[in-house]
C-alpha positions as semicolon CSV with decimal commas, in nm:
position;residue;x (nm);y (nm);z (nm)
1;X;-0,715;1,284;2,422
2;X;-0,371;1,136;2,395
3;X;-0,099;1,298;2,556
4;X;0,237;1,107;2,375
5;X;0,428;1,254;2,633
6;X;0,273;1,046;2,907
7;X;0,209;0,830;2,735
8;X;0,322;0,365;2,791
9;X;0,482;0,294;2,526
10;X;0,254;-0,017;2,463
11;X;-0,023;0,205;2,457
12;X;0,104;0,419;2,173
13;X;0,259;0,052;2,007
14;X;-0,146;0,031;2,034
15;X;-0,273;0,315;1,917
16;X;0,023;0,329;1,564
17;X;-0,081;-0,026;1,488
18;X;-0,482;0,028;1,549
19;X;-0,403;0,395;1,294
20;X;-0,177;0,188;1,077
21;X;-0,371;-0,133;0,989
22;X;-0,662;0,061;0,906
23;X;-0,461;0,330;0,615
24;X;-0,291;-0,032;0,460
25;X;-0,665;-0,283;0,484
26;X;-0,851;0,047;0,285
27;X;-0,555;0,093;0,063
28;X;-0,566;-0,290;-0,021
29;X;-0,999;-0,322;-0,041
30;X;-0,949;0,004;-0,323
31;X;-0,649;-0,102;-0,470
32;X;-0,655;-0,439;-0,474
33;X;-0,316;-0,713;-0,435
34;X;-0,028;-0,492;-0,692
35;X;0,058;-0,774;-0,879
36;X;0,293;-0,635;-1,209
37;X;0,451;-0,342;-0,976
38;X;0,618;-0,457;-0,609
39;X;0,950;-0,210;-0,451
40;X;1,196;-0,369;-0,258
41;X;0,896;-0,329;0,066
42;X;0,669;-0,608;-0,027
43;X;0,637;-0,978;0,089
44;X;0,560;-1,329;-0,166
45;X;0,222;-1,364;0,118
46;X;0,090;-1,108;0,370
47;X;0,282;-1,134;0,702
48;X;0,083;-1,350;0,996
49;X;0,231;-1,189;1,240
50;X;0,010;-0,852;1,350
51;X;0,180;-0,457;1,293
52;X;0,096;-0,486;1,616
53;X;0,245;-0,775;1,724
54;X;0,505;-0,680;1,475
55;X;0,555;-0,347;1,686
56;X;0,582;-0,503;2,017
57;X;0,826;-0,791;1,904
58;X;1,057;-0,523;1,776
59;X;0,989;-0,287;2,055
60;X;1,140;-0,581;2,218
61;X;1,478;-0,561;2,039
62;X;1,502;-0,227;1,978
63;X;1,453;0,118;2,247
64;X;1,194;0,255;2,108
65;X;1,028;0,536;2,260
66;X;0,659;0,776;2,188
67;X;0,937;1,023;2,011
68;X;1,063;0,725;1,758
69;X;0,719;0,541;1,713
70;X;0,642;0,910;1,605
71;X;0,880;0,955;1,352
72;X;0,800;0,591;1,208
73;X;0,540;0,770;1,090
74;X;0,632;0,976;0,974
75;X;0,850;0,878;0,779
76;X;0,557;0,567;0,656
77;X;0,378;0,938;0,559
78;X;0,658;1,058;0,349
79;X;0,682;0,704;0,133
80;X;0,339;0,697;0,089
81;X;0,308;1,012;-0,088
82;X;0,545;0,922;-0,326
83;X;0,149;0,666;-0,422
84;X;0,115;0,937;-0,645
85;X;0,346;0,829;-0,911
86;X;0,375;0,459;-0,771
87;X;0,034;0,314;-0,636
88;X;0,245;0,041;-0,532
89;X;0,436;0,257;-0,258
90;X;0,051;0,235;-0,101
91;X;0,070;0,042;0,258
92;X;-0,049;-0,252;0,216
93;X;-0,102;-0,565;0,419
94;X;0,179;-0,686;0,179
95;X;0,486;-0,352;0,291
96;X;0,327;-0,236;0,652
97;X;0,580;-0,467;0,804
98;X;0,871;-0,396;0,596
99;X;0,775;-0,013;0,615
100;X;0,737;-0,016;1,001
101;X;1,107;-0,163;1,028
102;X;1,291;0,040;0,722
103;X;1,140;0,392;0,925
104;X;1,277;0,252;1,236
């Protein structure tokens, strides 16, 4: 059982990164690269840094607590609900780093 109130931030980041990576990769497999419709979150190439390492790096410079990380997941979920109308908003390896940073 995952008890967010007693879990170290690094463990929460690891769980969160695993979830985000799996969703982004699944969307990338289904939708492929979206070339014609890019958003402000898209990068030209897939970043070489993993989502886990990226979140750990951000956590070094920003005071991230578990409740903040939970809010990040909520914000990413809200952003991606718009993918019904605009598939380019689906989390993918091209945009998930920037989506996470914008949510923080």
